[in-house]
Short mmCIF file of C-alpha atoms in Angstrom, two decimals:
data_model
loop_
_atom_site.label_atom_id
_atom_site.label_comp_id
_atom_site.label_asym_id
_atom_site.label_seq_id
_atom_site.Cartn_x
_atom_site.Cartn_y
_atom_site.Cartn_z
CA UNK A 1 -97.36 -127.48 -61.61
CA UNK A 2 -96.32 -130.49 -63.67
CA UNK A 3 -98.56 -131.47 -66.56
CA UNK A 4 -98.96 -135.17 -67.18
CA UNK A 5 -98.91 -137.31 -70.32
CA UNK A 6 -101.68 -139.91 -70.19
CA UNK A 7 -102.62 -142.86 -72.38
CA UNK A 8 -106.07 -144.45 -72.23
CA UNK A 9 -105.99 -148.04 -73.56
CA UNK A 10 -109.54 -148.96 -74.51
CA UNK A 11 -110.58 -145.58 -75.83
CA UNK A 12 -113.71 -147.01 -77.44
CA UNK A 13 -115.22 -148.03 -74.10
CA UNK A 14 -118.63 -146.71 -73.12
CA UNK A 15 -116.99 -145.61 -69.87
CA UNK A 16 -114.56 -143.29 -71.66
CA UNK A 17 -116.88 -140.24 -71.94
CA UNK A 18 -117.28 -140.23 -68.16
CA UNK A 19 -113.51 -140.43 -67.76
CA UNK A 20 -112.99 -137.58 -70.24
CA UNK A 21 -115.54 -135.42 -68.43
CA UNK A 22 -113.77 -136.12 -65.14
CA UNK A 23 -110.44 -135.11 -66.68
CA UNK A 24 -112.02 -131.79 -67.62
CA UNK A 25 -113.54 -131.33 -64.18
CA UNK A 26 -110.22 -132.05 -62.44
CA UNK A 27 -107.87 -130.22 -64.81
CA UNK A 28 -106.77 -127.87 -62.02
CA UNK A 29 -105.91 -130.76 -59.70
CA UNK A 30 -104.48 -133.06 -62.41
CA UNK A 31 -103.39 -130.96 -65.42
CA UNK A 32 -102.63 -132.87 -68.59
CA UNK A 33 -100.16 -131.99 -71.32
CA UNK A 34 -101.02 -134.78 -73.76
CA UNK A 35 -103.86 -137.29 -73.79
CA UNK A 36 -103.91 -140.20 -76.23
CA UNK A 37 -106.63 -142.81 -76.69
CA UNK A 38 -105.71 -146.22 -78.12
CA UNK A 39 -108.11 -148.96 -79.22
CA UNK A 40 -107.98 -151.83 -81.72
CA UNK A 41 -111.55 -151.07 -82.79
CA UNK A 42 -111.25 -147.98 -84.95
CA UNK A 43 -114.98 -147.57 -85.51
CA UNK A 44 -115.94 -147.56 -81.83
CA UNK A 45 -113.08 -145.35 -80.81
CA UNK A 46 -113.80 -142.80 -83.56
CA UNK A 47 -117.26 -142.15 -82.09
CA UNK A 48 -115.76 -141.41 -78.66
CA UNK A 49 -112.75 -139.63 -80.15
CA UNK A 50 -114.81 -137.15 -82.16
CA UNK A 51 -116.93 -136.45 -79.11
CA UNK A 52 -113.71 -135.82 -77.15
CA UNK A 53 -112.47 -133.32 -79.74
CA UNK A 54 -115.60 -131.24 -79.30
CA UNK A 55 -115.49 -131.51 -75.50
CA UNK A 56 -111.82 -130.51 -75.26
CA UNK A 57 -112.10 -127.76 -77.85
CA UNK A 58 -114.69 -126.11 -75.63
CA UNK A 59 -113.44 -126.95 -72.15
CA UNK A 60 -109.76 -127.95 -72.41
CA UNK A 61 -108.34 -126.23 -75.52
CA UNK A 62 -104.77 -126.26 -74.19
CA UNK A 63 -104.78 -130.06 -74.11
CA UNK A 64 -102.87 -131.94 -76.82
CA UNK A 65 -105.31 -134.73 -77.70
CA UNK A 66 -105.50 -137.40 -80.36
CA UNK A 67 -106.75 -140.97 -80.76
CA UNK A 68 -105.21 -143.81 -82.72
CA UNK A 69 -105.11 -147.54 -83.40
CA UNK A 70 -101.33 -147.38 -84.01
CA UNK A 71 -99.28 -148.57 -81.05
CA UNK A 72 -96.23 -146.61 -82.24
CA UNK A 73 -98.24 -143.42 -81.98
CA UNK A 74 -99.59 -144.33 -78.55
CA UNK A 75 -96.75 -145.89 -76.57
CA UNK A 76 -94.35 -142.98 -76.11
CA UNK A 77 -91.31 -142.62 -73.87
CA UNK A 78 -92.62 -139.70 -71.83
CA UNK A 79 -95.80 -141.31 -70.52
CA UNK A 80 -96.67 -140.70 -66.88
CA UNK A 81 -99.86 -142.76 -66.57
CA UNK A 82 -101.53 -145.50 -68.60
CA UNK A 83 -105.22 -146.10 -67.82
CA UNK A 84 -106.24 -149.61 -68.94
CA UNK A 85 -109.93 -150.38 -69.55
CA UNK A 86 -109.83 -153.01 -72.26
CA UNK A 87 -112.42 -155.64 -73.08
CA UNK A 88 -110.77 -158.42 -75.06
CA UNK A 89 -113.29 -159.90 -77.46
CA UNK A 90 -115.77 -157.07 -76.98
CA UNK A 91 -119.43 -157.51 -76.12
CA UNK A 92 -119.77 -160.36 -78.61
CA UNK A 93 -117.55 -162.55 -76.44
CA UNK A 94 -119.08 -161.23 -73.24
CA UNK A 95 -122.46 -162.41 -74.48
CA UNK A 96 -121.02 -165.90 -75.02
CA UNK A 97 -119.38 -165.84 -71.59
CA UNK A 98 -122.80 -165.29 -70.08
CA UNK A 99 -125.01 -167.42 -72.31
CA UNK A 100 -122.90 -170.57 -72.61
CA UNK A 101 -122.90 -171.33 -68.85
CA UNK A 102 -126.57 -170.36 -68.56
CA UNK A 103 -127.45 -172.86 -71.28
CA UNK A 104 -126.01 -175.52 -68.97
CA UNK A 105 -127.77 -174.37 -65.81
CA UNK A 106 -124.70 -172.55 -64.43
CA UNK A 107 -124.32 -168.89 -63.45
CA UNK A 108 -123.52 -166.79 -66.52
CA UNK A 109 -121.83 -163.57 -65.41
CA UNK A 110 -119.15 -161.30 -66.78
CA UNK A 111 -116.48 -161.68 -64.08
CA UNK A 112 -117.80 -164.47 -61.81
CA UNK A 113 -117.82 -168.20 -62.47
CA UNK A 114 -117.12 -169.64 -65.95
CA UNK A 115 -117.80 -166.26 -67.60
CA UNK A 116 -115.12 -164.61 -65.50
CA UNK A 117 -112.79 -167.52 -66.17
CA UNK A 118 -113.28 -167.08 -69.91
CA UNK A 119 -112.89 -163.29 -69.80
CA UNK A 120 -109.80 -163.65 -67.63
CA UNK A 121 -108.03 -166.10 -69.93
CA UNK A 122 -108.74 -163.84 -72.91
CA UNK A 123 -107.43 -160.75 -71.13
CA UNK A 124 -104.04 -161.95 -69.92
CA UNK A 125 -102.32 -161.80 -73.31
CA UNK A 126 -103.54 -158.28 -74.04
CA UNK A 127 -102.55 -156.99 -70.61
CA UNK A 128 -99.10 -158.54 -70.95
CA UNK A 129 -98.83 -156.86 -74.36
CA UNK A 130 -99.73 -153.49 -72.81
CA UNK A 131 -97.12 -153.84 -70.06
CA UNK A 132 -94.43 -154.90 -72.52
CA UNK A 133 -95.22 -152.04 -74.91
CA UNK A 134 -95.13 -149.47 -72.11
CA UNK A 135 -91.94 -150.86 -70.61
CA UNK A 136 -90.21 -150.94 -73.98
CA UNK A 137 -90.48 -147.14 -73.90
CA UNK A 138 -90.32 -146.20 -70.22
CA UNK A 139 -89.93 -147.64 -66.72
CA UNK A 140 -91.46 -144.55 -65.14
CA UNK A 141 -95.09 -144.73 -66.27
CA UNK A 142 -97.69 -146.03 -63.84
CA UNK A 143 -99.95 -148.67 -65.39
CA UNK A 144 -103.38 -148.52 -63.74
CA UNK A 145 -105.53 -151.49 -64.71
CA UNK A 146 -109.12 -151.12 -63.54
CA UNK A 147 -111.66 -152.84 -65.74
CA UNK A 148 -110.38 -156.30 -66.54
CA UNK A 149 -111.37 -159.37 -64.51
CA UNK A 150 -108.78 -157.90 -62.18
CA UNK A 151 -108.18 -160.92 -59.94
CA UNK A 152 -106.97 -163.24 -62.70
CA UNK A 153 -105.06 -160.50 -64.51
CA UNK A 154 -103.43 -159.32 -61.28
CA UNK A 155 -102.13 -162.82 -60.49
CA UNK A 156 -100.77 -163.22 -64.03
CA UNK A 157 -99.01 -159.84 -64.01
CA UNK A 158 -97.53 -160.51 -60.56
CA UNK A 159 -96.12 -163.83 -61.78
CA UNK A 160 -94.78 -162.41 -65.05
CA UNK A 161 -93.57 -159.01 -63.84
CA UNK A 162 -92.74 -159.55 -60.14
CA UNK A 163 -90.21 -156.70 -60.00
CA UNK A 164 -92.42 -154.10 -61.67
CA UNK A 165 -93.64 -151.88 -58.84
CA UNK A 166 -95.55 -149.47 -61.09
CA UNK A 167 -98.41 -151.75 -62.06
CA UNK A 168 -101.53 -151.19 -59.98
CA UNK A 169 -104.63 -153.35 -60.30
CA UNK A 170 -107.68 -151.67 -58.86
CA UNK A 171 -111.43 -152.23 -59.11
CA UNK A 172 -114.09 -149.55 -59.02
CA UNK A 173 -116.67 -151.64 -57.16
CA UNK A 174 -115.37 -150.90 -53.63
CA UNK A 175 -115.40 -147.22 -54.63
CA UNK A 176 -118.96 -147.61 -55.92
CA UNK A 177 -119.93 -149.12 -52.59
CA UNK A 178 -118.28 -146.36 -50.57
CA UNK A 179 -120.13 -143.75 -52.64
CA UNK A 180 -123.37 -145.65 -52.14
CA UNK A 181 -122.83 -145.82 -48.37
CA UNK A 182 -122.06 -142.09 -48.39
CA UNK A 183 -125.29 -141.27 -50.21
CA UNK A 184 -127.27 -143.47 -47.83
CA UNK A 185 -125.73 -141.59 -44.90
CA UNK A 186 -126.70 -138.23 -46.31
CA UNK A 187 -123.76 -137.15 -48.43
CA UNK A 188 -120.51 -138.46 -46.97
CA UNK A 189 -117.58 -138.79 -49.39
CA UNK A 190 -115.61 -142.01 -49.95
CA UNK A 191 -112.59 -140.11 -48.63
CA UNK A 192 -114.47 -139.45 -45.37
CA UNK A 193 -114.17 -143.15 -44.52
CA UNK A 194 -111.26 -145.18 -43.21
CA UNK A 195 -112.31 -148.62 -44.48
CA UNK A 196 -111.24 -151.95 -43.07
CA UNK A 197 -111.90 -154.23 -46.03
CA UNK A 198 -110.48 -157.60 -46.99
CA UNK A 199 -110.94 -160.28 -49.61
CA UNK A 200 -110.22 -160.86 -53.26
CA UNK A 201 -111.45 -158.87 -56.25
CA UNK A 202 -115.28 -159.05 -56.35
CA UNK A 203 -115.06 -161.24 -53.26
CA UNK A 204 -114.67 -159.21 -50.08
CA UNK A 205 -116.21 -157.62 -46.99
CA UNK A 206 -116.13 -154.29 -45.14
CA UNK A 207 -115.47 -155.11 -41.48
CA UNK A 208 -115.36 -151.47 -40.36
CA UNK A 209 -116.02 -148.05 -41.88
CA UNK A 210 -114.56 -145.44 -39.57
CA UNK A 211 -114.94 -141.71 -39.93
CA UNK A 212 -112.23 -139.20 -38.92
CA UNK A 213 -113.51 -139.26 -35.32
CA UNK A 214 -113.35 -143.03 -35.07
CA UNK A 215 -117.05 -143.79 -35.37
CA UNK A 216 -117.77 -147.11 -37.10
CA UNK A 217 -120.61 -146.85 -39.62
CA UNK A 218 -120.89 -150.57 -40.43
CA UNK A 219 -123.53 -151.21 -37.69
CA UNK A 220 -125.40 -148.06 -38.74
CA UNK A 221 -125.41 -149.03 -42.41
CA UNK A 222 -126.35 -152.61 -41.61
CA UNK A 223 -129.46 -151.42 -39.79
CA UNK A 224 -130.34 -148.97 -42.59
CA UNK A 225 -129.95 -151.62 -45.29
CA UNK A 226 -132.11 -154.09 -43.38
CA UNK A 227 -134.85 -151.51 -42.90
CA UNK A 228 -134.90 -149.82 -46.30
CA UNK A 229 -132.81 -151.88 -48.73
CA UNK A 230 -129.78 -150.74 -50.71
CA UNK A 231 -129.31 -148.77 -53.92
CA UNK A 232 -126.15 -147.72 -55.81
CA UNK A 233 -125.12 -144.07 -55.48
CA UNK A 234 -125.89 -143.49 -59.17
CA UNK A 235 -129.05 -145.59 -59.26
CA UNK A 236 -130.78 -143.15 -61.61
CA UNK A 237 -128.29 -144.18 -64.33
CA UNK A 238 -128.25 -147.90 -63.60
CA UNK A 239 -129.87 -150.68 -65.59
CA UNK A 240 -132.38 -153.05 -63.97
CA UNK A 241 -129.89 -155.86 -63.35
CA UNK A 242 -127.62 -153.60 -61.32
CA UNK A 243 -130.49 -152.47 -59.12
CA UNK A 244 -131.33 -156.13 -58.48
CA UNK A 245 -127.68 -156.81 -57.64
CA UNK A 246 -127.57 -154.08 -55.02
CA UNK A 247 -130.92 -155.21 -53.64
CA UNK A 248 -129.36 -158.61 -52.83
CA UNK A 249 -127.07 -156.96 -50.29
CA UNK A 250 -130.00 -156.89 -47.86
CA UNK A 251 -130.27 -160.69 -48.09
CA UNK A 252 -126.54 -161.16 -47.50
CA UNK A 253 -126.50 -158.80 -44.52
CA UNK A 254 -129.54 -160.53 -43.05
CA UNK A 255 -128.02 -164.01 -43.37
CA UNK A 256 -124.41 -163.11 -42.55
CA UNK A 257 -124.52 -160.07 -40.22
CA UNK A 258 -121.64 -158.01 -38.94
CA UNK A 259 -120.08 -157.15 -42.29
CA UNK A 260 -120.99 -155.27 -45.46
CA UNK A 261 -120.42 -157.47 -48.53
CA UNK A 262 -119.17 -156.77 -52.00
CA UNK A 263 -122.25 -157.06 -54.23
CA UNK A 264 -120.66 -159.78 -56.37
CA UNK A 265 -120.81 -162.20 -53.45
CA UNK A 266 -124.44 -162.89 -54.39
CA UNK A 267 -123.21 -165.17 -57.19
CA UNK A 268 -121.14 -167.28 -54.80
CA UNK A 269 -123.42 -167.33 -51.75
CA UNK A 270 -126.75 -167.74 -53.59
CA UNK A 271 -125.99 -169.26 -57.00
CA UNK A 272 -129.28 -171.18 -57.00
CA UNK A 273 -131.38 -168.10 -56.21
CA UNK A 274 -129.54 -165.81 -58.63
CA UNK A 275 -129.66 -168.41 -61.41
CA UNK A 276 -133.45 -168.40 -61.31
CA UNK A 277 -133.48 -164.65 -62.00
CA UNK A 278 -131.09 -164.74 -64.96
CA UNK A 279 -132.55 -164.87 -68.47
CA UNK A 280 -130.52 -167.17 -70.77
CA UNK A 281 -131.94 -165.35 -73.81
CA UNK A 282 -131.28 -161.79 -72.62
CA UNK A 283 -128.27 -161.42 -70.38
CA UNK A 284 -126.49 -158.44 -68.88
CA UNK A 285 -124.47 -158.10 -72.12
CA UNK A 286 -127.69 -157.68 -74.09
CA UNK A 287 -128.96 -155.20 -71.52
CA UNK A 288 -125.79 -153.10 -71.85
CA UNK A 289 -125.78 -153.20 -75.65
CA UNK A 290 -129.44 -152.21 -75.80
CA UNK A 291 -129.13 -149.68 -72.99
CA UNK A 292 -126.00 -147.87 -71.86
CA UNK A 293 -123.94 -148.54 -74.99
CA UNK A 294 -126.70 -147.33 -77.29
CA UNK A 295 -127.33 -144.22 -75.20
CA UNK A 296 -123.65 -143.29 -74.91
CA UNK A 297 -122.79 -143.76 -78.57
CA UNK A 298 -125.90 -141.95 -79.79
CA UNK A 299 -125.14 -138.98 -77.55
CA UNK A 300 -121.48 -138.90 -78.60
CA UNK A 301 -122.50 -138.86 -82.26
CA UNK A 302 -125.01 -136.10 -81.58
CA UNK A 303 -122.38 -133.93 -79.87
CA UNK A 304 -119.90 -134.49 -82.69
CA UNK A 305 -122.48 -133.52 -85.32
CA UNK A 306 -123.67 -130.49 -83.35
CA UNK A 307 -120.12 -129.31 -82.73
CA UNK A 308 -120.86 -128.50 -79.10
CA UNK A 309 -120.98 -130.43 -75.85
CA UNK A 310 -123.30 -127.94 -74.19
CA UNK A 311 -126.34 -129.63 -72.63
CA UNK A 312 -124.81 -133.04 -73.32
CA UNK A 313 -126.22 -135.87 -71.22
CA UNK A 314 -123.59 -138.54 -71.84
CA UNK A 315 -123.75 -141.03 -68.99
CA UNK A 316 -121.11 -140.26 -66.36
CA UNK A 317 -120.22 -142.81 -63.71
CA UNK A 318 -118.18 -140.84 -61.19
CA UNK A 319 -116.85 -143.92 -59.44
CA UNK A 320 -115.42 -145.26 -62.69
CA UNK A 321 -114.34 -142.00 -64.30
CA UNK A 322 -113.35 -139.76 -61.45
CA UNK A 323 -111.84 -142.20 -58.99
CA UNK A 324 -109.02 -143.39 -61.26
CA UNK A 325 -107.92 -139.76 -61.68
CA UNK A 326 -107.94 -139.25 -57.91
CA UNK A 327 -105.87 -142.45 -57.65
CA UNK A 328 -103.36 -140.99 -60.12
CA UNK A 329 -103.28 -137.73 -58.16
CA UNK A 330 -102.56 -139.55 -54.92
CA UNK A 331 -99.61 -141.30 -56.55
CA UNK A 332 -98.28 -138.33 -58.52
CA UNK A 333 -98.42 -135.86 -55.62
CA UNK A 334 -97.53 -138.40 -52.90
CA UNK A 335 -100.81 -137.69 -51.10
CA UNK A 336 -101.11 -141.10 -49.47
CA UNK A 337 -104.89 -141.24 -49.83
CA UNK A 338 -106.53 -144.54 -48.97
CA UNK A 339 -107.98 -146.73 -51.72
CA UNK A 340 -108.89 -150.40 -51.84
CA UNK A 341 -106.42 -152.05 -54.23
CA UNK A 342 -105.22 -155.50 -55.27
CA UNK A 343 -101.82 -156.49 -53.89
CA UNK A 344 -99.79 -159.61 -53.21
CA UNK A 345 -100.69 -160.63 -49.67
CA UNK A 346 -97.27 -161.16 -48.07
CA UNK A 347 -98.74 -161.20 -44.59
CA UNK A 348 -101.29 -158.38 -44.96
CA UNK A 349 -103.99 -160.93 -44.11
CA UNK A 350 -102.19 -163.12 -41.61
CA UNK A 351 -104.03 -166.40 -42.16
CA UNK A 352 -104.09 -166.40 -45.98
CA UNK A 353 -101.36 -167.54 -48.42
CA UNK A 354 -98.66 -164.98 -49.11
CA UNK A 355 -99.04 -165.28 -52.89
CA UNK A 356 -102.78 -164.54 -52.88
CA UNK A 357 -103.63 -161.28 -54.66
CA UNK A 358 -105.80 -159.74 -51.97
CA UNK A 359 -108.02 -156.66 -52.13
CA UNK A 360 -107.25 -154.40 -49.16
CA UNK A 361 -106.97 -150.72 -48.21
CA UNK A 362 -103.65 -149.04 -48.92
CA UNK A 363 -102.23 -145.53 -48.87
CA UNK A 364 -101.20 -144.67 -52.43
CA UNK A 365 -97.89 -142.82 -52.57
CA UNK A 366 -95.31 -141.87 -55.18
CA UNK A 367 -93.36 -144.97 -54.10
CA UNK A 368 -96.33 -147.28 -54.47
CA UNK A 369 -99.10 -148.67 -52.25
CA UNK A 370 -98.56 -148.88 -48.51
CA UNK A 371 -101.12 -151.48 -47.35
CA UNK A 372 -102.68 -151.55 -43.90
CA UNK A 373 -102.31 -154.80 -41.98
CA UNK A 374 -105.56 -156.73 -41.52
CA UNK A 375 -104.44 -159.52 -39.18
CA UNK A 376 -106.42 -162.74 -38.95
CA UNK A 377 -109.86 -163.00 -40.52
CA UNK A 378 -112.84 -165.20 -39.53
CA UNK A 379 -112.90 -168.87 -40.52
CA UNK A 380 -116.00 -168.45 -42.72
CA UNK A 381 -114.45 -165.68 -44.80
CA UNK A 382 -111.06 -167.43 -44.79
CA UNK A 383 -112.58 -170.65 -46.14
CA UNK A 384 -114.47 -168.87 -48.91
CA UNK A 385 -111.42 -166.83 -49.90
CA UNK A 386 -109.09 -169.84 -49.93
CA UNK A 387 -111.37 -171.70 -52.34
CA UNK A 388 -111.73 -168.67 -54.61
CA UNK A 389 -107.99 -167.98 -54.49
CA UNK A 390 -107.26 -171.58 -55.50
CA UNK A 391 -109.63 -171.19 -58.47
CA UNK A 392 -107.89 -167.96 -59.53
CA UNK A 393 -104.38 -169.36 -59.12
CA UNK A 394 -105.25 -172.50 -61.12
CA UNK A 395 -106.80 -170.38 -63.88
CA UNK A 396 -103.55 -168.45 -64.30
CA UNK A 397 -101.49 -171.64 -64.11
CA UNK A 398 -103.71 -173.14 -66.82
CA UNK A 399 -102.88 -170.15 -69.03
CA UNK A 400 -99.15 -170.15 -68.32
CA UNK A 401 -98.78 -173.93 -68.61
CA UNK A 402 -101.33 -174.49 -71.41
CA UNK A 403 -102.96 -176.98 -69.07
CA UNK A 404 -106.48 -178.30 -69.70
CA UNK A 405 -106.24 -180.24 -66.44
CA UNK A 406 -105.69 -177.10 -64.35
CA UNK A 407 -108.44 -175.25 -66.19
CA UNK A 408 -110.81 -178.09 -65.31
CA UNK A 409 -109.65 -178.06 -61.69
CA UNK A 410 -110.19 -174.30 -61.52
CA UNK A 411 -113.78 -174.45 -62.73
CA UNK A 412 -114.59 -177.43 -60.51
CA UNK A 413 -113.42 -175.43 -57.49
CA UNK A 414 -115.55 -172.40 -58.34
CA UNK A 415 -118.63 -172.16 -56.09
CA UNK A 416 -120.86 -171.34 -59.06
CA UNK A 417 -120.01 -174.70 -60.70
CA UNK A 418 -118.88 -177.33 -58.13
CA UNK A 419 -119.66 -180.34 -60.35
CA UNK A 420 -116.69 -181.80 -62.20
CA UNK A 421 -119.00 -183.01 -64.97
CA UNK A 422 -120.48 -179.56 -65.47
CA UNK A 423 -117.03 -178.00 -65.24
CA UNK A 424 -115.78 -180.15 -68.11
CA UNK A 425 -118.90 -179.48 -70.16
CA UNK A 426 -118.68 -175.71 -69.82
CA UNK A 427 -114.89 -175.68 -70.26
CA UNK A 428 -115.11 -177.53 -73.58
CA UNK A 429 -117.83 -175.18 -74.79
CA UNK A 430 -115.84 -172.09 -73.80
CA UNK A 431 -112.69 -173.41 -75.50
CA UNK A 432 -114.65 -173.87 -78.71
CA UNK A 433 -116.32 -170.47 -78.48
CA UNK A 434 -113.12 -168.56 -77.74
CA UNK A 435 -110.98 -170.10 -80.47
CA UNK A 436 -107.73 -168.15 -80.83
CA UNK A 437 -108.63 -165.87 -77.92
CA UNK A 438 -107.71 -168.74 -75.59
CA UNK A 439 -104.28 -170.29 -75.10
CA UNK A 440 -104.04 -173.87 -76.31
CA UNK A 441 -105.16 -175.92 -73.32
CA UNK A 442 -103.52 -179.31 -73.75
CA UNK A 443 -104.67 -182.49 -72.07
CA UNK A 444 -102.04 -184.54 -70.25
CA UNK A 445 -100.98 -187.81 -71.87
CA UNK A 446 -102.55 -189.82 -69.06
CA UNK A 447 -105.90 -188.13 -69.58
CA UNK A 448 -105.72 -188.71 -73.33
CA UNK A 449 -105.03 -192.42 -72.75
CA UNK A 450 -108.02 -192.69 -70.40
CA UNK A 451 -110.24 -190.94 -72.93
CA UNK A 452 -109.39 -193.60 -75.51
#
């Protein structure tokens, strides 16, 4: 059996230990020859890297492993897969993404609204750099991007690398939801379902969830959620804000029945209600830094000092760590397993623009994703998606064209903002806060004249 060479970009992520554990657990299904971790933050990555050395020494001694901040040591010509989980600007910038909008009475969230806009603009340059570095060495490696604000990044990469068929943008939230539905139903696996799902990243709906016999579990789950609420599959590991996010699914299902929503839709359908629950002084970024990040790094240091990973309780999120390996397996072995991925529409959803980067089920094969046709979608969902798609497209155009005007249009279109005055206020604040992380967003001459 072939052994694969894998690069993890973003090795210092708090999600990396879960990914490493999953690599160990699936070494028979997805054997690795060489694993490299790359990060621009040497201090963070060293904590995870030293933990990994202990883990692999005990459970994967045949694996060639090292971590580095040197791109020349990381981007090699025999790579098979590149797993991308970067966070441009780190948690310091995430905190600003969340707190700046909240200070103005606007939703402050990592990937939705102005926070997602800010995170997206920061991420494009780094993702382009990753693609160019990989492609300078090899055309064969699959680049799997799964933790960026995937919608904005996916549009940018499609525009800049339209012929590259080995870039796959994929989000773990649909997988999280499938695992949560499975737990609610008594232990079904995500692979037990044939999902009919459509939308954009963090902006979609399950219309059907068939099992192998053709039974649709959407009505069953809808009734269960309305009667007992909804929890994530790994709720024992989740912070308070995530439990509240999943709890909002009951409200969405009650108000808009017939479909199971992506949890992120709460920010777009109930911005007023959600805003009241958010604390401008202690946001999700603070919760993560004080919670999961602290726990993960402390445990990794403990393991490294002890020299053994036995009895380690590093947080493991199966949906984030395991699913990307199963994705790679489906591609590498031409298994054609179904995953919900982000692809250029091109008629998949009949009544949406062809250039929209839609999130839909597809069979993942060695020759790339084979999406399943959705057909026409309801007017309500279509209208919401068209507005969100316009926001995403304008955000990428603002980046590519250095256009302040398009950035302002994008934020004004976003359902969490709406007001042009607020859009300008938050845009100016985000430009100042991001500094060199942002492209230079230039105002048109006409706008400059009016400002005078």
